[in-house]
């Protein structure tokens, strides 16, 4: 568990985990609201699908604000460092039109697309780096094996 917490603080990984958490949160909210569960209970259940504690705290805060009678978007606006502006705007439109579950589905599809695009870019960037690392490892192993052989041949030829 502590290993995951340390991994979540790494710069590149923390951004991915946050976006994946928001995607899972939006998809869960969409499914829960579509099935007829109240928004406060849906927020309580959807909080359990996220991995990062700051996202979970923001969802708890949103639930408390909704219980106090405020809009969900008002709570998300106060936690702007967690929830993106586009997510807030789509939710605001969904709340005004009464299609919050459809808005959550749209958000999850958008965030899923963003995450998959970033992961594809990252893997494309990692391929040449991994190739160079493997080449250096193989070259180092070859030198570690061949250098002593050359040393022995040099000692034999002196005699």
PDB file of C-alpha atoms in Angstrom:
ATOM      1  CA  UNK A   1       0.000   0.000   0.000  1.00  0.00           C
ATOM      2  CA  UNK A   2       2.786   2.428   0.915  1.00  0.00           C
ATOM      3  CA  UNK A   3       4.582   1.567  -2.333  1.00  0.00           C
ATOM      4  CA  UNK A   4       1.539   2.747  -4.282  1.00  0.00           C
ATOM      5  CA  UNK A   5       1.388   5.988  -2.295  1.00  0.00           C
ATOM      6  CA  UNK A   6       5.035   6.657  -3.138  1.00  0.00           C
ATOM      7  CA  UNK A   7       4.424   5.802  -6.806  1.00  0.00           C
ATOM      8  CA  UNK A   8       1.429   8.157  -6.934  1.00  0.00           C
ATOM      9  CA  UNK A   9       3.662  11.076  -5.946  1.00  0.00           C
ATOM     10  CA  UNK A  10       5.971  10.658  -8.949  1.00  0.00           C
ATOM     11  CA  UNK A  11       5.352  13.510 -11.408  1.00  0.00           C
ATOM     12  CA  UNK A  12       4.275  11.647 -14.549  1.00  0.00           C
ATOM     13  CA  UNK A  13       2.504   8.803 -12.769  1.00  0.00           C
ATOM     14  CA  UNK A  14       0.509  11.081 -10.460  1.00  0.00           C
ATOM     15  CA  UNK A  15      -1.024  12.910 -13.430  1.00  0.00           C
ATOM     16  CA  UNK A  16      -2.032   9.640 -15.072  1.00  0.00           C
ATOM     17  CA  UNK A  17      -3.474   8.230 -11.865  1.00  0.00           C
ATOM     18  CA  UNK A  18      -5.487  11.411 -11.312  1.00  0.00           C
ATOM     19  CA  UNK A  19      -6.927  11.309 -14.835  1.00  0.00           C
ATOM     20  CA  UNK A  20      -7.667   7.589 -14.553  1.00  0.00           C
ATOM     21  CA  UNK A  21      -9.380   8.226 -11.202  1.00  0.00           C
ATOM     22  CA  UNK A  22     -11.524  10.974 -12.704  1.00  0.00           C
ATOM     23  CA  UNK A  23     -12.422   8.713 -15.628  1.00  0.00           C
ATOM     24  CA  UNK A  24     -13.446   5.896 -13.294  1.00  0.00           C
ATOM     25  CA  UNK A  25     -15.344   8.351 -11.093  1.00  0.00           C
ATOM     26  CA  UNK A  26     -17.286   9.811 -14.031  1.00  0.00           C
ATOM     27  CA  UNK A  27     -18.101   6.373 -15.442  1.00  0.00           C
ATOM     28  CA  UNK A  28     -19.273   5.107 -12.043  1.00  0.00           C
ATOM     29  CA  UNK A  29     -21.380   8.212 -11.478  1.00  0.00           C
ATOM     30  CA  UNK A  30     -22.946   7.822 -14.909  1.00  0.00           C
ATOM     31  CA  UNK A  31     -23.858   4.191 -14.264  1.00  0.00           C
ATOM     32  CA  UNK A  32     -25.145   4.870 -10.758  1.00  0.00           C
ATOM     33  CA  UNK A  33     -27.242   7.872 -11.764  1.00  0.00           C
ATOM     34  CA  UNK A  34     -28.654   5.998 -14.770  1.00  0.00           C
ATOM     35  CA  UNK A  35     -29.766   3.179 -12.483  1.00  0.00           C
ATOM     36  CA  UNK A  36     -31.743   5.644 -10.366  1.00  0.00           C
ATOM     37  CA  UNK A  37     -29.526   6.009  -7.300  1.00  0.00           C
ATOM     38  CA  UNK A  38     -29.609   9.395  -5.591  1.00  0.00           C
ATOM     39  CA  UNK A  39     -26.711  11.738  -6.248  1.00  0.00           C
ATOM     40  CA  UNK A  40     -25.471  11.725  -2.648  1.00  0.00           C
ATOM     41  CA  UNK A  41     -25.384   7.946  -2.450  1.00  0.00           C
ATOM     42  CA  UNK A  42     -23.839   7.773  -5.930  1.00  0.00           C
ATOM     43  CA  UNK A  43     -21.074  10.124  -4.785  1.00  0.00           C
ATOM     44  CA  UNK A  44     -20.509   7.962  -1.720  1.00  0.00           C
ATOM     45  CA  UNK A  45     -20.232   4.806  -3.831  1.00  0.00           C
ATOM     46  CA  UNK A  46     -18.152   6.413  -6.577  1.00  0.00           C
ATOM     47  CA  UNK A  47     -15.623   7.643  -4.025  1.00  0.00           C
ATOM     48  CA  UNK A  48     -14.541   4.043  -3.485  1.00  0.00           C
ATOM     49  CA  UNK A  49     -13.356   3.589  -7.087  1.00  0.00           C
ATOM     50  CA  UNK A  50     -10.631   6.234  -6.908  1.00  0.00           C
ATOM     51  CA  UNK A  51      -7.070   5.480  -5.836  1.00  0.00           C
ATOM     52  CA  UNK A  52      -5.747   8.914  -4.861  1.00  0.00           C
ATOM     53  CA  UNK A  53      -6.763  10.261  -1.471  1.00  0.00           C
ATOM     54  CA  UNK A  54      -6.996  13.900  -2.611  1.00  0.00           C
ATOM     55  CA  UNK A  55      -9.556  12.957  -5.268  1.00  0.00           C
ATOM     56  CA  UNK A  56     -11.497  10.943  -2.683  1.00  0.00           C
ATOM     57  CA  UNK A  57     -11.493  13.934  -0.313  1.00  0.00           C
ATOM     58  CA  UNK A  58     -12.752  16.196  -3.109  1.00  0.00           C
ATOM     59  CA  UNK A  59     -15.592  13.755  -3.808  1.00  0.00           C
ATOM     60  CA  UNK A  60     -16.434  13.648  -0.080  1.00  0.00           C
ATOM     61  CA  UNK A  61     -16.484  17.443  -0.036  1.00  0.00           C
ATOM     62  CA  UNK A  62     -18.799  17.482  -3.062  1.00  0.00           C
ATOM     63  CA  UNK A  63     -21.141  15.048  -1.313  1.00  0.00           C
ATOM     64  CA  UNK A  64     -21.238  17.257   1.785  1.00  0.00           C
ATOM     65  CA  UNK A  65     -21.976  20.323  -0.355  1.00  0.00           C
ATOM     66  CA  UNK A  66     -24.806  18.519  -2.160  1.00  0.00           C
ATOM     67  CA  UNK A  67     -26.235  17.423   1.186  1.00  0.00           C
ATOM     68  CA  UNK A  68     -26.089  21.086   2.267  1.00  0.00           C
ATOM     69  CA  UNK A  69     -28.228  22.011  -0.743  1.00  0.00           C
ATOM     70  CA  UNK A  70     -25.596  23.351  -3.143  1.00  0.00           C
ATOM     71  CA  UNK A  71     -25.043  22.306  -6.741  1.00  0.00           C
ATOM     72  CA  UNK A  72     -22.495  19.634  -7.594  1.00  0.00           C
ATOM     73  CA  UNK A  73     -20.705  22.048  -9.909  1.00  0.00           C
ATOM     74  CA  UNK A  74     -20.303  24.571  -7.083  1.00  0.00           C
ATOM     75  CA  UNK A  75     -18.439  21.955  -5.065  1.00  0.00           C
ATOM     76  CA  UNK A  76     -16.314  21.007  -8.074  1.00  0.00           C
ATOM     77  CA  UNK A  77     -15.503  24.675  -8.739  1.00  0.00           C
ATOM     78  CA  UNK A  78     -14.107  25.006  -5.223  1.00  0.00           C
ATOM     79  CA  UNK A  79     -11.878  21.988  -5.921  1.00  0.00           C
ATOM     80  CA  UNK A  80     -10.719  23.282  -9.308  1.00  0.00           C
ATOM     81  CA  UNK A  81      -7.211  21.894  -8.731  1.00  0.00           C
ATOM     82  CA  UNK A  82      -8.704  18.377  -8.874  1.00  0.00           C
ATOM     83  CA  UNK A  83     -11.496  18.713 -11.439  1.00  0.00           C
ATOM     84  CA  UNK A  84     -10.749  20.253 -14.827  1.00  0.00           C
ATOM     85  CA  UNK A  85     -12.644  23.249 -16.165  1.00  0.00           C
ATOM     86  CA  UNK A  86     -14.104  21.273 -19.063  1.00  0.00           C
ATOM     87  CA  UNK A  87     -15.449  18.684 -16.618  1.00  0.00           C
ATOM     88  CA  UNK A  88     -17.084  21.422 -14.553  1.00  0.00           C
ATOM     89  CA  UNK A  89     -18.617  23.083 -17.628  1.00  0.00           C
ATOM     90  CA  UNK A  90     -20.070  19.815 -18.956  1.00  0.00           C
ATOM     91  CA  UNK A  91     -21.488  19.034 -15.508  1.00  0.00           C
ATOM     92  CA  UNK A  92     -22.969  22.505 -15.273  1.00  0.00           C
ATOM     93  CA  UNK A  93     -24.746  21.997 -18.592  1.00  0.00           C
ATOM     94  CA  UNK A  94     -25.956  18.582 -17.424  1.00  0.00           C
ATOM     95  CA  UNK A  95     -27.337  19.994 -14.185  1.00  0.00           C
ATOM     96  CA  UNK A  96     -29.179  22.800 -15.988  1.00  0.00           C
ATOM     97  CA  UNK A  97     -30.732  20.453 -18.554  1.00  0.00           C
ATOM     98  CA  UNK A  98     -31.444  17.614 -16.124  1.00  0.00           C
ATOM     99  CA  UNK A  99     -29.195  15.126 -17.921  1.00  0.00           C
ATOM    100  CA  UNK A 100     -26.448  14.724 -15.338  1.00  0.00           C
ATOM    101  CA  UNK A 101     -25.976  11.007 -16.072  1.00  0.00           C
ATOM    102  CA  UNK A 102     -25.465  11.715 -19.798  1.00  0.00           C
ATOM    103  CA  UNK A 103     -23.015  14.485 -18.932  1.00  0.00           C
ATOM    104  CA  UNK A 104     -21.058  12.110 -16.695  1.00  0.00           C
ATOM    105  CA  UNK A 105     -20.953   9.567 -19.510  1.00  0.00           C
ATOM    106  CA  UNK A 106     -19.653  12.233 -21.915  1.00  0.00           C
ATOM    107  CA  UNK A 107     -17.002  13.249 -19.381  1.00  0.00           C
ATOM    108  CA  UNK A 108     -15.876   9.660 -18.899  1.00  0.00           C
ATOM    109  CA  UNK A 109     -15.593   9.121 -22.661  1.00  0.00           C
ATOM    110  CA  UNK A 110     -13.626  12.349 -23.074  1.00  0.00           C
ATOM    111  CA  UNK A 111     -11.262  11.577 -20.201  1.00  0.00           C
ATOM    112  CA  UNK A 112     -10.847   7.986 -21.393  1.00  0.00           C
ATOM    113  CA  UNK A 113      -9.811   9.303 -24.799  1.00  0.00           C
ATOM    114  CA  UNK A 114      -7.356  11.748 -23.197  1.00  0.00           C
ATOM    115  CA  UNK A 115      -5.787   9.057 -21.002  1.00  0.00           C
ATOM    116  CA  UNK A 116      -5.401   6.568 -23.856  1.00  0.00           C
ATOM    117  CA  UNK A 117      -3.856   9.264 -26.057  1.00  0.00           C
ATOM    118  CA  UNK A 118      -1.346  10.225 -23.347  1.00  0.00           C
ATOM    119  CA  UNK A 119      -0.476   6.600 -22.635  1.00  0.00           C
ATOM    120  CA  UNK A 120       0.100   5.955 -26.328  1.00  0.00           C
ATOM    121  CA  UNK A 121       2.392   8.996 -26.497  1.00  0.00           C
ATOM    122  CA  UNK A 122       4.277   7.889 -23.393  1.00  0.00           C
ATOM    123  CA  UNK A 123       4.831   4.366 -24.696  1.00  0.00           C
ATOM    124  CA  UNK A 124       6.002   5.780 -28.025  1.00  0.00           C
ATOM    125  CA  UNK A 125       8.540   7.918 -26.157  1.00  0.00           C
ATOM    126  CA  UNK A 126       9.641   5.063 -23.914  1.00  0.00           C
ATOM    127  CA  UNK A 127      10.446   2.648 -26.764  1.00  0.00           C
ATOM    128  CA  UNK A 128      13.688   4.351 -27.898  1.00  0.00           C
ATOM    129  CA  UNK A 129      14.762   4.962 -24.302  1.00  0.00           C
ATOM    130  CA  UNK A 130      14.281   1.284 -23.470  1.00  0.00           C
ATOM    131  CA  UNK A 131      16.131   0.279 -26.633  1.00  0.00           C
ATOM    132  CA  UNK A 132      19.155   2.387 -25.628  1.00  0.00           C
ATOM    133  CA  UNK A 133      19.072   1.012 -22.054  1.00  0.00           C
ATOM    134  CA  UNK A 134      18.939  -2.595 -23.251  1.00  0.00           C
ATOM    135  CA  UNK A 135      21.789  -1.877 -25.709  1.00  0.00           C
ATOM    136  CA  UNK A 136      23.909  -0.415 -22.905  1.00  0.00           C
ATOM    137  CA  UNK A 137      23.186  -3.403 -20.668  1.00  0.00           C
ATOM    138  CA  UNK A 138      24.079  -5.913 -23.381  1.00  0.00           C
ATOM    139  CA  UNK A 139      27.238  -3.941 -24.271  1.00  0.00           C
ATOM    140  CA  UNK A 140      28.246  -3.793 -20.601  1.00  0.00           C
ATOM    141  CA  UNK A 141      27.742  -7.530 -20.204  1.00  0.00           C
ATOM    142  CA  UNK A 142      29.789  -8.198 -23.327  1.00  0.00           C
ATOM    143  CA  UNK A 143      32.624  -6.027 -22.017  1.00  0.00           C
ATOM    144  CA  UNK A 144      32.444  -7.768 -18.644  1.00  0.00           C
ATOM    145  CA  UNK A 145      32.873 -11.136 -20.355  1.00  0.00           C
ATOM    146  CA  UNK A 146      35.352 -10.229 -23.125  1.00  0.00           C
ATOM    147  CA  UNK A 147      37.691  -7.953 -21.123  1.00  0.00           C
ATOM    148  CA  UNK A 148      38.962 -10.750 -18.830  1.00  0.00           C
ATOM    149  CA  UNK A 149      39.466 -13.010 -21.867  1.00  0.00           C
ATOM    150  CA  UNK A 150      41.636 -10.370 -23.541  1.00  0.00           C
ATOM    151  CA  UNK A 151      43.543  -9.974 -20.270  1.00  0.00           C
ATOM    152  CA  UNK A 152      44.246 -13.705 -20.169  1.00  0.00           C
ATOM    153  CA  UNK A 153      45.319 -13.771 -23.821  1.00  0.00           C
ATOM    154  CA  UNK A 154      47.681 -10.863 -23.151  1.00  0.00           C
ATOM    155  CA  UNK A 155      49.267 -12.705 -20.200  1.00  0.00           C
ATOM    156  CA  UNK A 156      49.644 -15.933 -22.224  1.00  0.00           C
ATOM    157  CA  UNK A 157      51.290 -14.152 -25.194  1.00  0.00           C
ATOM    158  CA  UNK A 158      53.899 -12.517 -22.880  1.00  0.00           C
ATOM    159  CA  UNK A 159      55.151 -15.917 -21.763  1.00  0.00           C
TER     160      UNK A 159
END
